[in-house]
Amino acid sequence: MKNKCAIVTGSTSGIGLGIARALARQGADIVLNGFGDASEIQSLCESMSVEHGVRVVYSAANMAHPDETEAMITDAIARFGGVDILVNNAGIQHVAPVDEFPVEKWDSILAINLSSAFHTTRMALPSMKARGWGRIVNIASAHGLVASPFKSAYVAAKHAIVGLTKSVALETARLPITCNAICPGYVLTPLVERQIDDQAKVHGIPREAVIEKVILERQPSKEFVKIDDVAELAVFLCGDAAAGITGATLSIDGGWVAQ
Ligand code: NAD
């Protein structure tokens, strides 16, 4: 992947960071994006760059804001000459009954988990077409295929990103560009850590019990999916052996959606 430019949204933490590291290991230049402590992000960029001999730049663009999202893509094209790999990963969660769901949380989840992928895709695709190669990987979720209660906005956004994936795949099917969705089950990241803490408070039970009885209840393996395994699946989809895979939803969920 030498000299390929990979943008990974929401890559200062969790799955996105794992994917950015795995793509850098393959030689891709990286645009890191997301929130966090400025000096920690700077040392993250430097260490990734030194370790893998690639260029790593950071964009603080807020994926809830289309103008900032557009600027991130325009800047990447200016720096690297184009975008070759786009991983739409930024995401947030909020858990509440639909009739109590805060309207601003609904709007944020739809903007960050869904609309940002529309904006990055529409901005990056002309550059992929011009370079004659491209890979778009959307990080959906098991919740892109099946629902859970109290996650209406997340489930709606994740189902919709699966639809977006299929539509973009059909539009690019005759080109050497693919668009696929990865649908992970539960992966132990800060996003899930927050849910464990919240559920422990709600149910008044210890953390270990929340993991076993609440979080992993739907995941037949009874184990968290590993960040590195999701990252390696993304790397595979970005490789030449995956040229024939497009419009697919790839589950990596310990058997969740087989039920
Ligand atoms: P995380 O909280 O560890 O990381 C989320 C990343 O997104 C962080 O870098 C954060 O700074 C960034 N981010 C949040 N809001 C942003 C915004 N407005 N603009 C730019 N960046 C923003 O979460 P994670 O678990 O690694 O989740 C990553 C993706 O994987 C999400 O789309 C999530 O829905 C999906 N996913 C996670 C799991 C899981 O169990 N962890 C399962 C299925 C799908």
Tab-separated table of C-alpha atoms and ligand atoms in Angstrom:
chain	number	residue	atom	x	y	z
A	1	MET	CA	0.000	0.000	0.000
A	2	LYS	CA	3.066	2.235	-0.393
A	3	ASN	CA	2.110	5.770	-1.495
A	4	LYS	CA	-1.586	5.103	-1.052
A	5	CYS	CA	-3.453	7.660	1.034
A	6	ALA	CA	-5.868	6.219	3.596
A	7	ILE	CA	-8.323	8.388	5.500
A	8	VAL	CA	-9.773	6.774	8.612
A	9	THR	CA	-12.472	8.812	10.332
A	10	GLY	CA	-12.662	8.522	14.119
A	11	SER	CA	-9.180	7.032	14.347
A	12	THR	CA	-7.830	8.519	17.584
A	13	SER	CA	-9.289	5.612	19.543
A	14	GLY	CA	-10.710	2.100	19.412
A	15	ILE	CA	-11.433	0.331	16.107
A	16	GLY	CA	-10.449	3.324	13.941
A	17	LEU	CA	-7.028	3.576	15.567
A	18	GLY	CA	-6.545	-0.177	15.096
A	19	ILE	CA	-7.409	0.142	11.390
A	20	ALA	CA	-5.141	3.178	10.920
A	21	ARG	CA	-2.230	1.283	12.530
A	22	ALA	CA	-2.875	-1.809	10.394
A	23	LEU	CA	-3.000	0.238	7.169
A	24	ALA	CA	0.196	2.101	8.162
A	25	ARG	CA	1.849	-1.295	8.774
A	26	GLN	CA	1.006	-2.095	5.131
A	27	GLY	CA	2.764	1.107	4.038
A	28	ALA	CA	-0.208	3.450	3.505
A	29	ASP	CA	0.039	7.141	4.359
A	30	ILE	CA	-2.607	7.973	6.947
A	31	VAL	CA	-5.009	10.802	7.685
A	32	LEU	CA	-5.887	10.343	11.344
A	33	ASN	CA	-9.118	11.984	12.543
A	34	GLY	CA	-11.065	12.248	15.773
A	35	PHE	CA	-11.039	13.921	19.148
A	36	GLY	CA	-8.586	13.707	22.013
A	37	ASP	CA	-5.694	15.341	23.822
A	38	ALA	CA	-3.645	17.354	21.281
A	39	SER	CA	-0.210	16.289	22.545
A	40	GLU	CA	-1.239	12.613	22.765
A	41	ILE	CA	-2.524	12.766	19.177
A	42	GLN	CA	0.693	14.422	18.018
A	43	SER	CA	2.862	11.723	19.596
A	44	LEU	CA	0.520	9.062	18.141
A	45	CYS	CA	1.093	10.502	14.643
A	46	GLU	CA	4.864	10.680	15.191
A	47	SER	CA	5.207	7.145	16.549
A	48	MET	CA	3.052	5.664	13.754
A	49	SER	CA	5.069	7.553	11.168
A	50	VAL	CA	8.469	6.481	12.587
A	51	GLU	CA	7.440	2.873	13.217
A	52	HIS	CA	6.072	2.282	9.722
A	53	GLY	CA	7.983	4.809	7.610
A	54	VAL	CA	4.793	6.460	6.351
A	55	ARG	CA	3.382	9.968	6.422
A	56	VAL	CA	0.721	10.507	9.095
A	57	VAL	CA	-1.268	13.734	9.289
A	58	TYR	CA	-4.034	14.642	11.690
A	59	SER	CA	-7.360	16.287	10.884
A	60	ALA	CA	-9.464	17.594	13.762
A	61	ALA	CA	-12.539	17.778	11.508
A	62	ASN	CA	-15.797	17.201	13.353
A	63	MET	CA	-17.723	14.590	11.362
A	64	ALA	CA	-20.986	16.185	12.522
A	65	HIS	CA	-20.163	19.201	10.343
A	66	PRO	CA	-20.214	18.699	6.555
A	67	ASP	CA	-18.013	21.755	5.897
A	68	GLU	CA	-15.245	20.378	8.149
A	69	THR	CA	-15.626	16.934	6.586
A	70	GLU	CA	-15.271	18.446	3.104
A	71	ALA	CA	-12.192	20.413	4.188
A	72	MET	CA	-10.546	17.221	5.525
A	73	ILE	CA	-10.933	15.478	2.150
A	74	THR	CA	-9.845	18.546	0.146
A	75	ASP	CA	-6.767	18.907	2.343
A	76	ALA	CA	-5.874	15.193	1.978
A	77	ILE	CA	-6.139	15.451	-1.814
A	78	ALA	CA	-3.901	18.544	-1.777
A	79	ARG	CA	-1.265	16.863	0.446
A	80	PHE	CA	-1.238	13.349	-1.008
A	81	GLY	CA	-2.484	13.946	-4.555
A	82	GLY	CA	-5.649	11.921	-3.963
A	83	VAL	CA	-7.532	9.587	-1.668
A	84	ASP	CA	-7.132	5.842	-2.301
A	85	ILE	CA	-8.652	4.293	0.818
A	86	LEU	CA	-11.533	5.715	2.811
A	87	VAL	CA	-12.617	4.088	6.053
A	88	ASN	CA	-15.793	5.589	7.481
A	89	ASN	CA	-15.514	4.629	11.129
A	90	ALA	CA	-16.416	7.641	13.321
A	91	GLY	CA	-19.370	6.789	15.494
A	92	ILE	CA	-21.140	7.548	18.742
A	93	GLN	CA	-23.877	5.828	20.721
A	94	HIS	CA	-26.752	6.858	22.960
A	95	VAL	CA	-29.126	4.487	24.707
A	96	ALA	CA	-32.705	5.553	25.579
A	97	PRO	CA	-36.317	4.528	24.839
A	98	VAL	CA	-37.468	6.041	21.538
A	99	ASP	CA	-40.149	8.177	23.198
A	100	GLU	CA	-37.546	9.662	25.535
A	101	PHE	CA	-34.717	9.846	22.994
A	102	PRO	CA	-33.139	13.337	23.081
A	103	VAL	CA	-33.690	14.962	19.682
A	104	GLU	CA	-30.179	16.424	19.617
A	105	LYS	CA	-28.699	12.943	20.248
A	106	TRP	CA	-30.736	11.553	17.337
A	107	ASP	CA	-29.452	14.332	15.088
A	108	SER	CA	-25.809	13.851	16.187
A	109	ILE	CA	-25.885	10.073	15.738
A	110	LEU	CA	-27.383	10.388	12.245
A	111	ALA	CA	-24.862	13.112	11.328
A	112	ILE	CA	-21.735	11.337	12.642
A	113	ASN	CA	-22.583	7.646	12.064
A	114	LEU	CA	-24.302	8.096	8.679
A	115	SER	CA	-24.213	11.471	6.929
A	116	SER	CA	-20.451	11.926	7.394
A	117	ALA	CA	-19.942	8.786	5.269
A	118	PHE	CA	-22.072	10.313	2.514
A	119	HIS	CA	-19.990	13.508	2.600
A	120	THR	CA	-16.587	11.751	2.656
A	121	THR	CA	-17.669	9.370	-0.107
A	122	ARG	CA	-19.037	12.055	-2.435
A	123	MET	CA	-15.867	14.116	-1.907
A	124	ALA	CA	-13.335	11.255	-2.244
A	125	LEU	CA	-14.893	9.272	-5.092
A	126	PRO	CA	-13.889	11.634	-7.942
A	127	SER	CA	-10.251	11.306	-6.831
A	128	MET	CA	-10.521	7.473	-6.734
A	129	LYS	CA	-12.064	7.529	-10.224
A	130	ALA	CA	-9.271	9.793	-11.494
A	131	ARG	CA	-6.574	7.490	-10.024
A	132	GLY	CA	-8.379	4.369	-11.288
A	133	TRP	CA	-8.436	2.557	-7.953
A	134	GLY	CA	-10.246	2.889	-4.660
A	135	ARG	CA	-11.444	1.158	-1.527
A	136	ILE	CA	-14.266	2.357	0.698
A	137	VAL	CA	-14.829	0.469	3.945
A	138	ASN	CA	-17.774	1.471	6.101
A	139	ILE	CA	-17.703	0.353	9.719
A	140	ALA	CA	-21.341	-0.522	10.304
A	141	SER	CA	-22.266	-2.950	13.098
A	142	ALA	CA	-24.267	-6.081	13.873
A	143	HIS	CA	-26.828	-3.336	14.515
A	144	GLY	CA	-26.698	-2.638	10.770
A	145	LEU	CA	-28.345	-6.030	10.262
A	146	VAL	CA	-30.460	-6.615	13.362
A	147	ALA	CA	-31.880	-4.328	16.051
A	148	SER	CA	-31.742	-4.001	19.818
A	149	PRO	CA	-34.153	-1.977	21.938
A	150	PHE	CA	-33.238	1.531	23.152
A	151	LYS	CA	-30.751	2.131	20.325
A	152	SER	CA	-33.151	3.546	17.732
A	153	ALA	CA	-30.831	6.195	16.301
A	154	TYR	CA	-27.770	3.901	16.218
A	155	VAL	CA	-29.713	1.023	14.634
A	156	ALA	CA	-31.317	3.372	12.081
A	157	ALA	CA	-27.956	4.918	11.155
A	158	LYS	CA	-26.184	1.547	10.923
A	159	HIS	CA	-28.952	-0.017	8.775
A	160	ALA	CA	-28.765	3.083	6.558
A	161	ILE	CA	-24.986	2.896	6.127
A	162	VAL	CA	-25.407	-0.692	4.922
A	163	GLY	CA	-27.832	0.693	2.312
A	164	LEU	CA	-25.405	3.460	1.357
A	165	THR	CA	-22.654	0.831	0.992
A	166	LYS	CA	-24.731	-1.215	-1.458
A	167	SER	CA	-25.750	1.817	-3.519
A	168	VAL	CA	-22.160	3.124	-3.845
A	169	ALA	CA	-20.978	-0.415	-4.716
A	170	LEU	CA	-23.453	-0.614	-7.598
A	171	GLU	CA	-22.462	2.838	-8.875
A	172	THR	CA	-18.768	1.854	-8.900
A	173	ALA	CA	-19.164	-1.818	-9.881
A	174	ARG	CA	-17.555	-1.408	-13.326
A	175	LEU	CA	-14.535	0.410	-11.868
A	176	PRO	CA	-11.601	-0.918	-9.799
A	177	ILE	CA	-13.269	0.621	-6.771
A	178	THR	CA	-15.052	-1.367	-4.065
A	179	CYS	CA	-17.349	-0.351	-1.233
A	180	ASN	CA	-18.087	-2.736	1.605
A	181	ALA	CA	-19.410	-2.697	5.159
A	182	ILE	CA	-17.884	-4.458	8.146
A	183	CYS	CA	-20.432	-5.390	10.802
A	184	PRO	CA	-18.662	-6.026	14.115
A	185	GLY	CA	-20.320	-7.440	17.198
A	186	TYR	CA	-19.127	-6.114	20.550
A	187	VAL	CA	-15.499	-4.961	20.591
A	188	LEU	CA	-14.028	-3.722	23.882
A	189	THR	CA	-13.325	-0.059	23.075
A	190	PRO	CA	-13.967	3.200	24.988
A	191	LEU	CA	-17.428	3.325	23.317
A	192	VAL	CA	-18.377	-0.017	24.910
A	193	GLU	CA	-16.564	0.758	28.192
A	194	ARG	CA	-18.960	3.705	28.599
A	195	GLN	CA	-21.968	1.404	28.016
A	196	ILE	CA	-20.654	-1.079	30.618
A	197	ASP	CA	-20.333	1.686	33.207
A	198	ASP	CA	-23.814	3.067	32.389
A	199	GLN	CA	-25.460	-0.365	32.546
A	200	ALA	CA	-23.705	-1.190	35.834
A	201	LYS	CA	-25.281	1.947	37.320
A	202	VAL	CA	-28.746	1.274	35.809
A	203	HIS	CA	-28.873	-2.382	36.921
A	204	GLY	CA	-26.896	-1.894	40.137
A	205	ILE	CA	-24.697	-4.907	39.328
A	206	PRO	CA	-20.905	-5.293	39.011
A	207	ARG	CA	-19.026	-4.692	35.768
A	208	GLU	CA	-18.279	-8.398	35.187
A	209	ALA	CA	-21.987	-9.236	35.458
A	210	VAL	CA	-22.875	-6.487	32.950
A	211	ILE	CA	-20.337	-7.879	30.473
A	212	GLU	CA	-21.639	-11.434	30.810
A	213	LYS	CA	-25.384	-10.893	31.253
A	214	VAL	CA	-26.072	-7.648	29.354
A	215	ILE	CA	-23.354	-6.819	26.823
A	216	LEU	CA	-22.355	-10.285	25.583
A	217	GLU	CA	-25.843	-11.732	26.005
A	218	ARG	CA	-26.444	-11.571	22.224
A	219	GLN	CA	-22.892	-12.621	21.224
A	220	PRO	CA	-22.792	-16.456	21.140
A	221	SER	CA	-18.971	-16.631	21.398
A	222	LYS	CA	-19.293	-14.859	24.793
A	223	GLU	CA	-16.071	-13.064	23.937
A	224	PHE	CA	-15.391	-9.576	22.659
A	225	VAL	CA	-14.272	-9.338	19.034
A	226	LYS	CA	-10.655	-8.119	18.915
A	227	ILE	CA	-9.817	-4.684	17.512
A	228	ASP	CA	-6.896	-6.206	15.587
A	229	ASP	CA	-9.175	-8.770	13.941
A	230	VAL	CA	-11.527	-6.031	12.675
A	231	ALA	CA	-8.470	-4.112	11.458
A	232	GLU	CA	-7.092	-7.119	9.556
A	233	LEU	CA	-10.488	-7.614	7.878
A	234	ALA	CA	-10.372	-3.974	6.746
A	235	VAL	CA	-6.815	-4.485	5.420
A	236	PHE	CA	-7.980	-7.560	3.500
A	237	LEU	CA	-10.849	-5.583	1.925
A	238	CYS	CA	-8.297	-2.955	0.855
A	239	GLY	CA	-6.070	-5.530	-0.824
A	240	ASP	CA	-6.051	-6.912	-4.356
A	241	ALA	CA	-7.477	-10.299	-3.309
A	242	ALA	CA	-10.713	-8.518	-2.341
A	243	ALA	CA	-11.184	-6.852	-5.740
A	244	GLY	CA	-14.296	-8.976	-6.398
A	245	ILE	CA	-15.942	-8.183	-3.070
A	246	THR	CA	-18.204	-5.144	-3.295
A	247	GLY	CA	-21.544	-4.187	-1.789
A	248	ALA	CA	-20.982	-6.858	0.858
A	249	THR	CA	-21.696	-6.771	4.567
A	250	LEU	CA	-19.035	-8.768	6.389
A	251	SER	CA	-19.998	-9.858	9.877
A	252	ILE	CA	-17.308	-10.258	12.534
A	253	ASP	CA	-19.530	-10.797	15.534
A	254	GLY	CA	-18.899	-14.145	17.266
A	255	GLY	CA	-22.081	-15.541	15.683
A	256	TRP	CA	-24.479	-12.743	16.697
A	257	VAL	CA	-26.495	-12.419	13.459
A	258	ALA	CA	-26.509	-16.194	12.818
A	259	GLN	CA	-29.236	-16.487	15.473
B	1	NAD	P1	-14.515	4.810	20.174
B	1	NAD	O1	-15.383	5.660	21.029
B	1	NAD	O2	-13.382	4.062	20.799
B	1	NAD	O3	-13.902	5.645	18.964
B	1	NAD	C1	-14.697	6.539	18.248
B	1	NAD	C2	-13.797	7.453	17.468
B	1	NAD	O4	-14.632	8.384	16.764
B	1	NAD	C3	-12.856	8.284	18.343
B	1	NAD	O5	-11.631	8.482	17.664
B	1	NAD	C4	-13.609	9.626	18.465
B	1	NAD	O6	-12.759	10.721	18.736
B	1	NAD	C5	-14.197	9.702	17.069
B	1	NAD	N1	-15.330	10.610	16.977
B	1	NAD	C6	-16.439	10.674	17.745
B	1	NAD	N2	-17.227	11.688	17.346
B	1	NAD	C7	-16.591	12.262	16.302
B	1	NAD	C8	-16.891	13.373	15.477
B	1	NAD	N3	-18.006	14.096	15.647
B	1	NAD	N4	-16.015	13.713	14.503
B	1	NAD	C9	-14.853	13.004	14.327
B	1	NAD	N5	-14.524	11.954	15.101
B	1	NAD	C10	-15.391	11.587	16.071
B	1	NAD	O7	-15.519	3.817	19.430
B	1	NAD	P2	-15.318	2.419	18.671
B	1	NAD	O8	-15.978	1.391	19.483
B	1	NAD	O9	-13.927	2.227	18.247
B	1	NAD	O10	-16.271	2.668	17.419
B	1	NAD	C11	-15.792	2.901	16.114
B	1	NAD	C12	-16.869	2.522	15.125
B	1	NAD	O11	-17.138	1.120	15.235
B	1	NAD	C13	-18.195	3.243	15.335
B	1	NAD	O12	-18.766	3.575	14.088
B	1	NAD	C14	-19.032	2.196	16.037
B	1	NAD	O13	-20.396	2.389	15.829
B	1	NAD	C15	-18.523	0.949	15.369
B	1	NAD	N6	-18.785	-0.279	16.116
B	1	NAD	C16	-18.264	-0.452	17.360
B	1	NAD	C17	-18.543	-1.625	18.036
B	1	NAD	C18	-17.995	-1.898	19.405
B	1	NAD	O14	-18.440	-2.857	20.033
B	1	NAD	N7	-17.053	-1.137	19.894
B	1	NAD	C19	-19.344	-2.613	17.453
B	1	NAD	C20	-19.849	-2.389	16.187
B	1	NAD	C21	-19.561	-1.217	15.527
